[in-house]
């Protein structure tokens, strides 16, 4: 066995006298194509997404703008913002992104051009870093160029680049790539006994910045271990005389895991948990949806003549086969090793950085960082080079030409698809800008007093291929009028409200971009509020007065279990359900904003410790509410006295909206018509007899439809 001091670079410890041929890690000369390739990657990435400068603010952008312009206006405000709820139903620790927003607002203010150019610049820098990583792994300039171009042109990057709020992924990817490059250079310098301490420090600093940008950076320590795996470089450097390969592994990787542990502790202290999207806390991963969505976006961000990219996959598969032949014919094991290392590392990278997104709803921006691995993989299998050794077959030259054609085809398709997606985001920005301007034209600042409440019906959540006001509508209105006392809600239909009626405005956003101020809605609700105490009987079912003239009316009440049948006798409606009793009447026809209380006279008996809660629920007419489903009020619950004597109960419908995370939710709107009422009695009641039911109506001079 060779002495360690005399072992060649290709020696692998633990193999006794066996020597495994593995190429050394020294970088090859860059050659004339390095700097032109670097420039080409940056130029293509920048020009592809430069049209996003014509876009506007969208969705979450308005949340950040609102905070920066009206609430957290100083550097200190943003410095202490790190652990707070970002206003989008999520707890994030992203100080780098937050400070990035602050400085962009400081320099560019409300002008979206500067914001978008920052995003394009970050994307171009990331493409350059992908070029560098591809070059270091494949040892070929062509490998770096193809990887950088694939990343820079990737159509699925339209969301994180064209949407300002997608900068979280851009910043995180920038620092993750920078940390990876520093680590790879450190390991290569370590092998050559050159200085590597500064690179280790730089890698750790970049990792810290990546963690401060987005949570997905937490997968970086695993990615660095994966690099060791694919390069089989687990032995100690020559400067480390003791401890062997495990010592080197610990010295190189332990600091990253320690930093990750401190980061997790910090999140636990800030959020009493790991944080993230509150609505998805504890959610079980849907691995099928996660895999199908993300891999589909990575592999097929376009469609070829309805074949869903099948033709493209066949072509790429053919070039994968050619790759192995060309590498062996041209460079022997050395060339094949570098290619396989780059391709394998790329696939592992995709998997590792997709895993943190397994618990959230799939979105294209979540594939930005994983797409680095996809670019490395494609760059490895498609990057061409000529065979220079004498006596080599002509096949590599043929493969070289064919792969140039493949690269050109992929680049053209990617460019065309990315351009179309960018235009979709730009058009969405135009729509958002016009909607806000039209809102201000309909409701001027003079006509919007302080502490106003604005209800926007049919505010578009999304545009084709982009977001609009999926989130951030309320913040956009405050920012538009520069007034934090204004509260704006996005609603599917105008809710029935009882407070702040004098300060409430009801706007309907038409599909053609026009906005209608519905003054009649406010007037109808104000009249409803005045008449709440003056309700009048709409219909009475008096079972104590059963005669041939009113039997048809009384028979409108029936048991809805489909088995039992209630009967009218002894002056009462007597149900016969063996368990829970469900009585139903489908013959109401009351506008929802006129729906009043229901009054019930009944008697019942019950066993001890049995529930005495009864629920009253009203339902809409699916044919008139504009949807294909029946909507209903929340259950109005009341407790009955089960002493065998008649008691009268008066219950108001639960039709008032609920405010959840800044969103107004309501099941029944002012424009609906109520046609059904249900009474749900608990199991365990005996001798249940209903003597009289009266449905009340709130008088109102307004009629549907309200203007």
PDB file of N, CA and C in Angstrom, residues 75 79 91 150 203 237 380 395 434 520 659:
ATOM      1  N   UNK A  75     -35.916  53.006   8.671  1.00  0.00           N
ATOM      2  CA  UNK A  75     -35.021  51.856   8.652  1.00  0.00           C
ATOM      3  C   UNK A  75     -35.190  51.025   9.922  1.00  0.00           C
ATOM      4  N   UNK A  79     -36.051  47.179  10.500  1.00  0.00           N
ATOM      5  CA  UNK A  79     -35.038  46.365  11.164  1.00  0.00           C
ATOM      6  C   UNK A  79     -35.669  45.480  12.232  1.00  0.00           C
ATOM      7  N   UNK A  91     -46.138  33.791   8.959  1.00  0.00           N
ATOM      8  CA  UNK A  91     -45.073  34.261   9.834  1.00  0.00           C
ATOM      9  C   UNK A  91     -43.734  33.894   9.210  1.00  0.00           C
ATOM     10  N   UNK A 150     -30.089  27.787 -19.961  1.00  0.00           N
ATOM     11  CA  UNK A 150     -31.324  27.095 -19.599  1.00  0.00           C
ATOM     12  C   UNK A 150     -31.974  27.764 -18.398  1.00  0.00           C
ATOM     13  N   UNK A 203     -18.662  31.184   2.437  1.00  0.00           N
ATOM     14  CA  UNK A 203     -19.778  30.252   2.265  1.00  0.00           C
ATOM     15  C   UNK A 203     -20.740  30.329   3.444  1.00  0.00           C
ATOM     16  N   UNK A 237      -7.994  16.329   3.771  1.00  0.00           N
ATOM     17  CA  UNK A 237      -6.995  17.077   3.021  1.00  0.00           C
ATOM     18  C   UNK A 237      -5.608  16.821   3.601  1.00  0.00           C
ATOM     19  N   UNK A 380     -25.299  19.507 -18.547  1.00  0.00           N
ATOM     20  CA  UNK A 380     -24.353  18.398 -18.599  1.00  0.00           C
ATOM     21  C   UNK A 380     -24.600  17.485 -19.789  1.00  0.00           C
ATOM     22  N   UNK A 395     -18.477   9.752 -34.645  1.00  0.00           N
ATOM     23  CA  UNK A 395     -19.738   9.906 -33.926  1.00  0.00           C
ATOM     24  C   UNK A 395     -19.776  11.132 -33.024  1.00  0.00           C
ATOM     25  N   UNK A 434     -55.242  50.060 -13.944  1.00  0.00           N
ATOM     26  CA  UNK A 434     -56.496  50.657 -14.421  1.00  0.00           C
ATOM     27  C   UNK A 434     -57.623  50.499 -13.402  1.00  0.00           C
ATOM     28  N   UNK A 520     -77.817  52.023  -3.932  1.00  0.00           N
ATOM     29  CA  UNK A 520     -79.026  51.360  -3.468  1.00  0.00           C
ATOM     30  C   UNK A 520     -78.754  50.302  -2.419  1.00  0.00           C
ATOM     31  N   UNK A 659     -65.045  38.232   9.679  1.00  0.00           N
ATOM     32  CA  UNK A 659     -63.767  38.773   9.233  1.00  0.00           C
ATOM     33  C   UNK A 659     -62.665  37.810   9.636  1.00  0.00           C
TER      34      UNK A 659
END
